[in-house]
mmCIF file of N, CA, C and O in Angstrom:
data_model
loop_
_atom_site.group_PDB
_atom_site.id
_atom_site.type_symbol
_atom_site.label_atom_id
_atom_site.label_comp_id
_atom_site.label_asym_id
_atom_site.label_seq_id
_atom_site.Cartn_x
_atom_site.Cartn_y
_atom_site.Cartn_z
ATOM 1 N N GLN A 1 104.703 91.468 98.226
ATOM 2 C CA GLN A 1 104.604 91.716 99.881
ATOM 3 C C GLN A 1 104.091 93.329 99.878
ATOM 4 O O GLN A 1 102.993 93.577 100.163
ATOM 5 N N ARG A 2 104.789 94.316 99.192
ATOM 6 C CA ARG A 2 104.786 95.532 99.216
ATOM 7 C C ARG A 2 103.116 95.848 98.298
ATOM 8 O O ARG A 2 102.277 97.024 99.170
ATOM 9 N N ASP A 3 102.846 95.014 97.464
ATOM 10 C CA ASP A 3 101.355 95.373 97.010
ATOM 11 C C ASP A 3 100.271 94.189 97.133
ATOM 12 O O ASP A 3 99.295 94.400 96.728
ATOM 13 N N ASN A 4 100.563 93.729 98.651
ATOM 14 C CA ASN A 4 99.585 92.919 99.318
ATOM 15 C C ASN A 4 99.236 91.910 98.328
ATOM 16 O O ASN A 4 98.129 91.381 98.544
ATOM 17 N N GLN A 5 100.287 91.377 97.555
ATOM 18 C CA GLN A 5 99.694 89.958 96.700
ATOM 19 C C GLN A 5 98.876 90.390 95.506
ATOM 20 O O GLN A 5 97.911 89.577 95.549
ATOM 21 N N ILE A 6 98.549 91.854 95.272
ATOM 22 C CA ILE A 6 97.363 91.893 94.250
ATOM 23 C C ILE A 6 98.265 92.820 93.239
ATOM 24 O O ILE A 6 99.295 93.334 92.925
ATOM 25 N N CYS A 7 97.586 92.425 91.943
ATOM 26 C CA CYS A 7 98.239 92.883 90.663
ATOM 27 C C CYS A 7 97.891 94.133 90.516
ATOM 28 O O CYS A 7 96.708 94.487 90.493
ATOM 29 N N ILE A 8 99.009 95.138 90.210
ATOM 30 C CA ILE A 8 98.743 96.396 90.201
ATOM 31 C C ILE A 8 98.175 96.907 89.146
ATOM 32 O O ILE A 8 97.213 97.816 89.176
ATOM 33 N N ASN A 9 97.658 95.995 87.909
ATOM 34 C CA ASN A 9 97.095 96.596 86.743
ATOM 35 C C ASN A 9 95.710 96.534 86.966
ATOM 36 O O ASN A 9 95.204 96.891 86.647
ATOM 37 N N CYS A 10 95.202 94.916 87.442
ATOM 38 C CA CYS A 10 94.080 94.183 87.083
ATOM 39 C C CYS A 10 93.306 94.696 88.472
ATOM 40 O O CYS A 10 92.133 94.344 88.649
ATOM 41 N N ASN A 11 93.802 94.477 89.780
ATOM 42 C CA ASN A 11 93.566 94.343 90.970
ATOM 43 C C ASN A 11 92.925 92.967 91.631
ATOM 44 O O ASN A 11 92.352 93.098 92.340
ATOM 45 N N LYS A 12 93.626 91.900 90.746
ATOM 46 C CA LYS A 12 92.786 90.847 91.315
ATOM 47 C C LYS A 12 94.138 90.278 92.644
ATOM 48 O O LYS A 12 95.586 89.915 92.228
ATOM 49 N N HIS A 13 93.711 89.450 93.171
ATOM 50 C CA HIS A 13 94.812 88.969 94.411
ATOM 51 C C HIS A 13 95.071 87.443 94.144
ATOM 52 O O HIS A 13 94.374 86.969 93.504
ATOM 53 N N ARG A 14 95.999 87.285 94.510
ATOM 54 C CA ARG A 14 96.966 85.779 94.279
ATOM 55 C C ARG A 14 96.013 84.670 94.319
ATOM 56 O O ARG A 14 95.722 83.882 93.524
ATOM 57 N N GLU A 15 95.782 84.932 95.770
ATOM 58 C CA GLU A 15 94.564 84.023 95.922
ATOM 59 C C GLU A 15 93.688 83.475 95.002
ATOM 60 O O GLU A 15 93.083 82.186 94.511
ATOM 61 N N LYS A 16 92.999 84.764 94.443
ATOM 62 C CA LYS A 16 91.625 84.217 93.163
ATOM 63 C C LYS A 16 92.268 83.674 92.103
ATOM 64 O O LYS A 16 91.951 83.234 91.317
ATOM 65 N N LEU A 17 93.582 84.359 91.695
ATOM 66 C CA LEU A 17 94.022 83.764 90.662
ATOM 67 C C LEU A 17 94.809 82.006 91.016
ATOM 68 O O LEU A 17 95.119 81.571 89.826
ATOM 69 N N LYS A 18 95.126 82.014 92.062
ATOM 70 C CA LYS A 18 95.424 80.345 92.463
ATOM 71 C C LYS A 18 96.811 80.523 91.891
ATOM 72 O O LYS A 18 97.153 79.135 91.510
ATOM 73 N N ARG A 19 97.583 81.290 91.700
ATOM 74 C CA ARG A 19 99.006 81.119 91.330
ATOM 75 C C ARG A 19 99.956 82.377 91.614
ATOM 76 O O ARG A 19 99.211 83.537 92.252
ATOM 77 N N ALA A 20 101.016 82.369 91.723
ATOM 78 C CA ALA A 20 101.834 83.646 92.277
ATOM 79 C C ALA A 20 101.960 84.634 91.416
ATOM 80 O O ALA A 20 101.848 84.722 90.052
ATOM 81 N N LEU A 21 102.034 86.058 91.713
ATOM 82 C CA LEU A 21 102.441 86.885 90.930
ATOM 83 C C LEU A 21 103.519 87.000 90.359
ATOM 84 O O LEU A 21 104.689 86.698 91.001
ATOM 85 N N SER A 22 103.954 87.782 89.345
ATOM 86 C CA SER A 22 105.390 87.808 88.724
ATOM 87 C C SER A 22 105.558 88.970 89.565
ATOM 88 O O SER A 22 105.224 90.183 89.394
ATOM 89 N N VAL A 23 106.768 89.169 89.411
ATOM 90 C CA VAL A 23 107.585 90.635 89.618
ATOM 91 C C VAL A 23 108.362 91.453 88.387
ATOM 92 O O VAL A 23 109.014 90.687 87.457
ATOM 93 N N HIS A 24 107.518 92.463 88.226
ATOM 94 C CA HIS A 24 107.750 92.974 86.898
ATOM 95 C C HIS A 24 108.820 94.391 87.231
ATOM 96 O O HIS A 24 108.555 95.004 87.939
ATOM 97 N N HIS A 25 110.138 94.429 86.438
ATOM 98 C CA HIS A 25 110.747 95.603 86.267
ATOM 99 C C HIS A 25 110.200 96.494 85.570
ATOM 100 O O HIS A 25 109.963 96.281 84.064
ATOM 101 N N ILE A 26 110.018 97.814 86.116
ATOM 102 C CA ILE A 26 109.285 98.572 85.400
ATOM 103 C C ILE A 26 109.825 99.575 84.350
ATOM 104 O O ILE A 26 109.458 99.335 83.144
ATOM 105 N N ASN A 27 111.292 99.539 84.574
ATOM 106 C CA ASN A 27 112.061 99.874 83.544
ATOM 107 C C ASN A 27 112.758 99.053 82.346
ATOM 108 O O ASN A 27 113.932 99.069 81.689
ATOM 109 N N TYR A 28 112.480 97.341 82.553
ATOM 110 C CA TYR A 28 112.955 96.294 82.171
ATOM 111 C C TYR A 28 114.273 95.956 82.283
ATOM 112 O O TYR A 28 114.788 95.323 81.640
ATOM 113 N N ASP A 29 115.132 96.675 83.270
ATOM 114 C CA ASP A 29 116.113 96.269 83.506
ATOM 115 C C ASP A 29 116.221 95.437 84.652
ATOM 116 O O ASP A 29 116.143 95.798 86.102
ATOM 117 N N LYS A 30 116.308 94.184 84.616
ATOM 118 C CA LYS A 30 116.523 93.471 85.522
ATOM 119 C C LYS A 30 117.471 93.704 86.556
ATOM 120 O O LYS A 30 117.603 92.955 87.711
ATOM 121 N N GLU A 31 118.400 93.810 86.498
ATOM 122 C CA GLU A 31 119.687 94.416 87.426
ATOM 123 C C GLU A 31 119.073 95.410 88.763
ATOM 124 O O GLU A 31 119.563 95.356 89.358
ATOM 125 N N LEU A 32 117.958 96.205 88.300
ATOM 126 C CA LEU A 32 117.940 97.112 88.946
ATOM 127 C C LEU A 32 116.526 96.947 89.773
ATOM 128 O O LEU A 32 115.248 97.160 89.220
ATOM 129 N N THR A 33 116.891 95.879 90.771
ATOM 130 C CA THR A 33 115.651 95.426 91.604
ATOM 131 C C THR A 33 115.566 95.870 93.175
ATOM 132 O O THR A 33 115.807 95.686 94.200
ATOM 133 N N ILE A 34 114.722 96.883 92.999
ATOM 134 C CA ILE A 34 114.523 97.937 93.909
ATOM 135 C C ILE A 34 112.985 97.946 93.976
ATOM 136 O O ILE A 34 112.117 98.059 92.988
ATOM 137 N N SER A 35 112.462 98.686 95.087
ATOM 138 C CA SER A 35 111.109 98.742 95.144
ATOM 139 C C SER A 35 110.566 99.972 94.159
ATOM 140 O O SER A 35 109.190 99.533 93.716
ATOM 141 N N GLU A 36 111.153 100.634 94.130
ATOM 142 C CA GLU A 36 110.710 101.657 92.943
ATOM 143 C C GLU A 36 110.633 101.392 91.565
ATOM 144 O O GLU A 36 110.189 101.909 90.756
ATOM 145 N N ASN A 37 111.190 99.975 91.195
ATOM 146 C CA ASN A 37 111.456 99.614 89.998
ATOM 147 C C ASN A 37 110.644 98.183 89.799
ATOM 148 O O ASN A 37 110.629 97.650 89.125
ATOM 149 N N CYS A 38 110.152 98.053 90.797
ATOM 150 C CA CYS A 38 109.086 96.460 90.901
ATOM 151 C C CYS A 38 107.887 96.636 91.006
ATOM 152 O O CYS A 38 107.607 97.596 91.898
ATOM 153 N N ILE A 39 107.031 95.868 90.066
ATOM 154 C CA ILE A 39 105.644 95.811 90.779
ATOM 155 C C ILE A 39 105.370 94.519 90.719
ATOM 156 O O ILE A 39 105.958 93.574 90.263
ATOM 157 N N SER A 40 104.077 94.054 90.876
ATOM 158 C CA SER A 40 103.756 92.631 91.375
ATOM 159 C C SER A 40 102.282 92.655 89.968
ATOM 160 O O SER A 40 101.671 93.756 89.737
ATOM 161 N N LEU A 41 102.069 91.800 89.452
ATOM 162 C CA LEU A 41 101.596 91.362 87.986
ATOM 163 C C LEU A 41 101.374 90.031 88.184
ATOM 164 O O LEU A 41 101.834 89.220 88.491
ATOM 165 N N CYS A 42 99.631 89.806 87.558
ATOM 166 C CA CYS A 42 99.622 88.581 87.088
ATOM 167 C C CYS A 42 100.244 88.279 85.934
ATOM 168 O O CYS A 42 100.223 89.067 85.157
ATOM 169 N N VAL A 43 100.001 86.942 85.869
ATOM 170 C CA VAL A 43 101.002 86.163 84.280
ATOM 171 C C VAL A 43 100.169 87.081 83.565
ATOM 172 O O VAL A 43 100.684 87.279 82.011
ATOM 173 N N SER A 44 98.749 87.296 83.118
ATOM 174 C CA SER A 44 98.362 87.706 81.866
ATOM 175 C C SER A 44 98.339 89.259 81.719
ATOM 176 O O SER A 44 98.649 89.885 80.748
ATOM 177 N N CYS A 45 98.442 89.949 83.000
ATOM 178 C CA CYS A 45 98.756 91.648 82.879
ATOM 179 C C CYS A 45 100.159 92.058 82.120
ATOM 180 O O CYS A 45 100.817 92.523 81.575
ATOM 181 N N HIS A 46 100.999 90.706 82.920
ATOM 182 C CA HIS A 46 102.598 90.732 82.805
ATOM 183 C C HIS A 46 102.892 90.641 81.320
ATOM 184 O O HIS A 46 103.705 91.168 80.531
ATOM 185 N N ALA A 47 102.314 89.614 80.723
ATOM 186 C CA ALA A 47 101.814 89.081 79.366
ATOM 187 C C ALA A 47 101.802 90.641 78.092
ATOM 188 O O ALA A 47 103.023 90.837 77.393
ATOM 189 N N LEU A 48 100.794 91.693 78.750
ATOM 190 C CA LEU A 48 100.857 92.423 78.220
ATOM 191 C C LEU A 48 101.818 93.607 78.248
ATOM 192 O O LEU A 48 102.170 94.352 76.866
ATOM 193 N N THR A 49 102.800 93.571 78.855
ATOM 194 C CA THR A 49 103.971 94.387 78.578
ATOM 195 C C THR A 49 104.797 94.323 78.303
ATOM 196 O O THR A 49 105.876 95.070 77.817
ATOM 197 N N ASN A 50 105.189 93.566 77.069
ATOM 198 C CA ASN A 50 106.188 93.164 76.267
ATOM 199 C C ASN A 50 106.056 93.908 75.184
ATOM 200 O O ASN A 50 107.256 93.858 74.347
ATOM 201 N N ILE A 51 104.640 94.635 74.926
ATOM 202 C CA ILE A 51 104.831 95.427 73.738
ATOM 203 C C ILE A 51 104.190 97.072 73.957
ATOM 204 O O ILE A 51 103.788 97.034 75.311
ATOM 205 N N ASN A 52 104.990 97.887 73.547
ATOM 206 C CA ASN A 52 104.594 99.337 74.022
ATOM 207 C C ASN A 52 104.978 99.625 75.384
ATOM 208 O O ASN A 52 104.559 100.401 76.414
ATOM 209 N N ARG A 53 106.573 99.520 75.350
ATOM 210 C CA ARG A 53 107.064 99.244 76.673
ATOM 211 C C ARG A 53 107.011 100.744 77.600
ATOM 212 O O ARG A 53 106.684 101.223 78.485
ATOM 213 N N ASP A 54 106.845 101.767 76.443
ATOM 214 C CA ASP A 54 107.176 103.243 76.973
ATOM 215 C C ASP A 54 105.734 103.645 77.832
ATOM 216 O O ASP A 54 105.526 104.380 78.927
ATOM 217 N N TYR A 55 104.556 103.196 77.417
ATOM 218 C CA TYR A 55 103.398 103.512 77.928
ATOM 219 C C TYR A 55 103.371 102.550 79.141
ATOM 220 O O TYR A 55 102.983 103.289 79.976
ATOM 221 N N TRP A 56 103.922 101.447 79.508
ATOM 222 C CA TRP A 56 103.553 100.303 80.732
ATOM 223 C C TRP A 56 104.613 101.108 81.239
ATOM 224 O O TRP A 56 104.050 101.352 82.986
ATOM 225 N N GLN A 57 105.854 101.635 81.169
ATOM 226 C CA GLN A 57 106.782 102.244 82.349
ATOM 227 C C GLN A 57 106.411 103.301 82.899
ATOM 228 O O GLN A 57 106.172 103.718 84.050
ATOM 229 N N LYS A 58 105.530 104.279 81.969
ATOM 230 C CA LYS A 58 104.887 105.589 82.549
ATOM 231 C C LYS A 58 103.539 105.442 83.340
ATOM 232 O O LYS A 58 103.832 105.741 84.237
ATOM 233 N N LEU A 59 102.853 104.138 82.940
ATOM 234 C CA LEU A 59 101.586 103.862 83.979
ATOM 235 C C LEU A 59 102.094 103.335 85.112
ATOM 236 O O LEU A 59 101.765 104.105 86.179
ATOM 237 N N PHE A 60 103.133 102.439 85.088
ATOM 238 C CA PHE A 60 103.431 101.745 86.083
ATOM 239 C C PHE A 60 104.076 102.892 87.364
ATOM 240 O O PHE A 60 103.777 102.980 88.552
ATOM 241 N N GLN A 61 105.033 104.115 86.718
ATOM 242 C CA GLN A 61 105.396 104.715 87.629
ATOM 243 C C GLN A 61 104.356 105.672 88.349
ATOM 244 O O GLN A 61 104.573 106.218 89.158
ATOM 245 N N GLU A 62 103.591 105.993 87.378
ATOM 246 C CA GLU A 62 102.641 107.056 87.783
ATOM 247 C C GLU A 62 101.467 106.368 88.840
ATOM 248 O O GLU A 62 101.381 107.146 90.235
ATOM 249 N N LYS A 63 101.267 104.873 88.990
ATOM 250 C CA LYS A 63 101.172 104.261 89.770
ATOM 251 C C LYS A 63 101.459 104.256 91.202
ATOM 252 O O LYS A 63 101.038 104.313 92.013
ATOM 253 N N LEU A 64 102.752 104.057 90.998
ATOM 254 C CA LEU A 64 103.913 103.738 92.254
ATOM 255 C C LEU A 64 103.909 105.285 92.848
ATOM 256 O O LEU A 64 103.930 105.178 94.055
ATOM 257 N N SER A 65 103.899 106.366 92.008
ATOM 258 C CA SER A 65 103.833 107.495 92.553
ATOM 259 C C SER A 65 103.165 107.807 93.753
ATOM 260 O O SER A 65 102.780 108.555 94.557
ATOM 261 N N LYS A 66 101.800 107.150 92.611
ATOM 262 C CA LYS A 66 100.318 107.733 93.610
ATOM 263 C C LYS A 66 100.325 107.207 94.888
ATOM 264 O O LYS A 66 99.839 107.132 95.953
ATOM 265 N N LEU A 67 100.519 105.461 94.808
ATOM 266 C CA LEU A 67 100.504 104.642 96.134
ATOM 267 C C LEU A 67 101.420 104.970 96.846
ATOM 268 O O LEU A 67 101.018 105.171 98.227
ATOM 269 N N TYR A 68 102.691 105.243 96.453
ATOM 270 C CA TYR A 68 103.974 104.998 97.495
ATOM 271 C C TYR A 68 104.618 106.194 97.589
ATOM 272 O O TYR A 68 105.583 106.391 98.610
ATOM 273 N N ASP A 69 104.363 107.450 96.869
ATOM 274 C CA ASP A 69 104.964 108.497 96.899
ATOM 275 C C ASP A 69 106.625 108.059 96.387
ATOM 276 O O ASP A 69 107.617 109.058 96.551
ATOM 277 N N TYR A 70 106.498 107.614 95.490
ATOM 278 C CA TYR A 70 108.270 107.190 94.836
ATOM 279 C C TYR A 70 108.353 108.571 93.720
ATOM 280 O O TYR A 70 107.206 108.628 93.296
ATOM 281 N N LYS A 71 109.225 108.865 93.375
ATOM 282 C CA LYS A 71 109.879 110.104 92.272
ATOM 283 C C LYS A 71 110.696 109.604 91.431
ATOM 284 O O LYS A 71 111.568 108.233 91.360
ATOM 285 N N TYR A 72 110.033 110.076 89.937
ATOM 286 C CA TYR A 72 110.871 109.661 88.911
ATOM 287 C C TYR A 72 111.018 111.273 88.357
ATOM 288 O O TYR A 72 110.786 111.731 88.425
ATOM 289 N N ASP A 73 112.213 111.119 87.593
ATOM 290 C CA ASP A 73 112.123 111.923 86.318
ATOM 291 C C ASP A 73 111.835 111.681 85.066
ATOM 292 O O ASP A 73 110.965 110.901 84.800
ATOM 293 N N GLU A 74 112.129 113.043 84.247
ATOM 294 C CA GLU A 74 111.349 113.018 83.305
ATOM 295 C C GLU A 74 111.636 112.097 82.309
ATOM 296 O O GLU A 74 110.967 111.545 81.345
ATOM 297 N N LYS A 75 112.797 111.427 82.420
ATOM 298 C CA LYS A 75 113.409 110.551 81.492
ATOM 299 C C LYS A 75 112.326 109.020 82.099
ATOM 300 O O LYS A 75 112.482 107.882 81.412
ATOM 301 N N GLY A 76 112.392 109.041 82.949
ATOM 302 C CA GLY A 76 111.400 107.731 84.077
ATOM 303 C C GLY A 76 112.603 107.408 85.088
ATOM 304 O O GLY A 76 112.603 106.496 84.982
ATOM 305 N N ASP A 77 113.856 107.643 85.053
ATOM 306 C CA ASP A 77 114.654 107.406 86.019
ATOM 307 C C ASP A 77 114.085 107.439 87.445
ATOM 308 O O ASP A 77 113.845 108.527 87.677
ATOM 309 N N VAL A 78 114.776 106.562 88.242
ATOM 310 C CA VAL A 78 114.300 106.501 89.543
ATOM 311 C C VAL A 78 114.689 107.853 90.399
ATOM 312 O O VAL A 78 116.160 107.861 90.410
ATOM 313 N N MET A 79 114.172 108.471 91.106
ATOM 314 C CA MET A 79 115.142 109.321 92.120
ATOM 315 C C MET A 79 114.874 109.046 93.439
ATOM 316 O O MET A 79 113.789 108.972 94.176
ATOM 317 N N LEU A 80 115.779 108.704 94.139
ATOM 318 C CA LEU A 80 115.862 108.025 95.707
ATOM 319 C C LEU A 80 116.337 109.494 96.384
ATOM 320 O O LEU A 80 117.384 110.131 96.120
ATOM 321 N N GLU A 81 115.517 109.398 97.814
ATOM 322 C CA GLU A 81 115.752 110.224 98.454
ATOM 323 C C GLU A 81 116.618 110.007 99.840
ATOM 324 O O GLU A 81 115.862 108.858 100.592
ATOM 325 N N LEU A 82 117.681 110.271 100.087
ATOM 326 C CA LEU A 82 118.574 109.400 101.279
ATOM 327 C C LEU A 82 118.238 110.388 102.353
ATOM 328 O O LEU A 82 118.490 111.882 102.292
ATOM 329 N N ASN A 83 118.327 110.092 103.652
ATOM 330 C CA ASN A 83 118.029 110.713 104.916
ATOM 331 C C ASN A 83 119.622 110.549 105.398
ATOM 332 O O ASN A 83 119.669 109.373 105.833
ATOM 333 N N SER A 84 120.450 111.460 105.188
ATOM 334 C CA SER A 84 121.678 110.654 106.234
ATOM 335 C C SER A 84 121.649 110.788 107.949
ATOM 336 O O SER A 84 122.421 110.588 108.399
ATOM 337 N N GLN A 85 120.470 111.793 108.213
ATOM 338 C CA GLN A 85 120.456 110.834 109.602
ATOM 339 C C GLN A 85 120.238 109.896 110.269
ATOM 340 O O GLN A 85 120.487 109.224 111.005
ATOM 341 N N ASN A 86 119.902 108.981 109.330
ATOM 342 C CA ASN A 86 119.517 107.878 109.343
ATOM 343 C C ASN A 86 121.081 106.590 109.009
ATOM 344 O O ASN A 86 121.157 105.326 108.960
ATOM 345 N N LEU A 87 122.026 107.496 108.780
ATOM 346 C CA LEU A 87 122.999 106.782 108.291
ATOM 347 C C LEU A 87 124.310 106.810 109.087
ATOM 348 O O LEU A 87 124.307 107.884 109.640
ATOM 349 N N ASN A 88 124.948 105.751 109.322
ATOM 350 C CA ASN A 88 126.251 106.217 110.162
ATOM 351 C C ASN A 88 127.302 106.356 109.237
ATOM 352 O O ASN A 88 127.221 106.647 107.960
ATOM 353 N N SER A 89 128.373 106.857 109.712
ATOM 354 C CA SER A 89 129.350 107.566 109.150
ATOM 355 C C SER A 89 130.006 106.699 108.268
ATOM 356 O O SER A 89 130.421 106.930 106.873
ATOM 357 N N LYS A 90 129.993 104.939 108.221
ATOM 358 C CA LYS A 90 130.724 104.420 107.777
ATOM 359 C C LYS A 90 129.515 104.247 106.057
ATOM 360 O O LYS A 90 130.141 104.014 105.233
ATOM 361 N N GLU A 91 128.588 104.145 106.246
ATOM 362 C CA GLU A 91 127.647 103.913 105.259
ATOM 363 C C GLU A 91 127.476 105.253 104.416
ATOM 364 O O GLU A 91 127.479 105.012 103.183
ATOM 365 N N VAL A 92 127.777 106.029 105.020
ATOM 366 C CA VAL A 92 127.807 107.560 104.186
ATOM 367 C C VAL A 92 128.905 107.597 103.456
ATOM 368 O O VAL A 92 129.109 108.090 102.171
ATOM 369 N N LYS A 93 130.269 106.836 104.092
ATOM 370 C CA LYS A 93 131.184 106.860 103.100
ATOM 371 C C LYS A 93 131.505 106.008 101.914
ATOM 372 O O LYS A 93 131.717 106.098 100.528
ATOM 373 N N LYS A 94 130.411 104.615 102.182
ATOM 374 C CA LYS A 94 130.430 103.713 101.099
ATOM 375 C C LYS A 94 129.430 104.342 100.039
ATOM 376 O O LYS A 94 130.002 104.224 98.893
ATOM 377 N N CYS A 95 128.402 105.258 100.287
ATOM 378 C CA CYS A 95 128.003 105.885 99.895
ATOM 379 C C CYS A 95 128.296 106.342 98.707
ATOM 380 O O CYS A 95 128.275 106.707 97.377
ATOM 381 N N HIS A 96 129.473 107.398 99.151
ATOM 382 C CA HIS A 96 130.460 108.506 98.291
ATOM 383 C C HIS A 96 131.152 107.968 97.074
ATOM 384 O O HIS A 96 131.695 108.407 96.042
ATOM 385 N N LYS A 97 131.807 106.658 97.887
ATOM 386 C CA LYS A 97 132.702 105.722 97.106
ATOM 387 C C LYS A 97 131.636 105.364 95.803
ATOM 388 O O LYS A 97 132.545 105.292 94.847
ATOM 389 N N ILE A 98 130.646 105.134 95.612
ATOM 390 C CA ILE A 98 130.474 104.461 94.510
ATOM 391 C C ILE A 98 129.740 105.295 93.721
ATOM 392 O O ILE A 98 129.588 106.008 93.172
#
């Protein structure tokens, strides 16, 4: 939904492809399913990401940085900015325990 059902790599819309887009985990960690680590890809583009993983990770992180202002460190790890004003005290405590 965030990517408007468009493949981030080739810019084809899901309706033109006549099939659903794949969700690609940028750093290949399927347990890290957050917006900063996921992008929409068509089946053809998703197949390309099976080789040269460092290239694809860097490319997609650069694209998401430009499109959505997501932040990544030099190693490619996601950097999250938390706004404590939007959290109530229970949520802040839970964050500190994790």
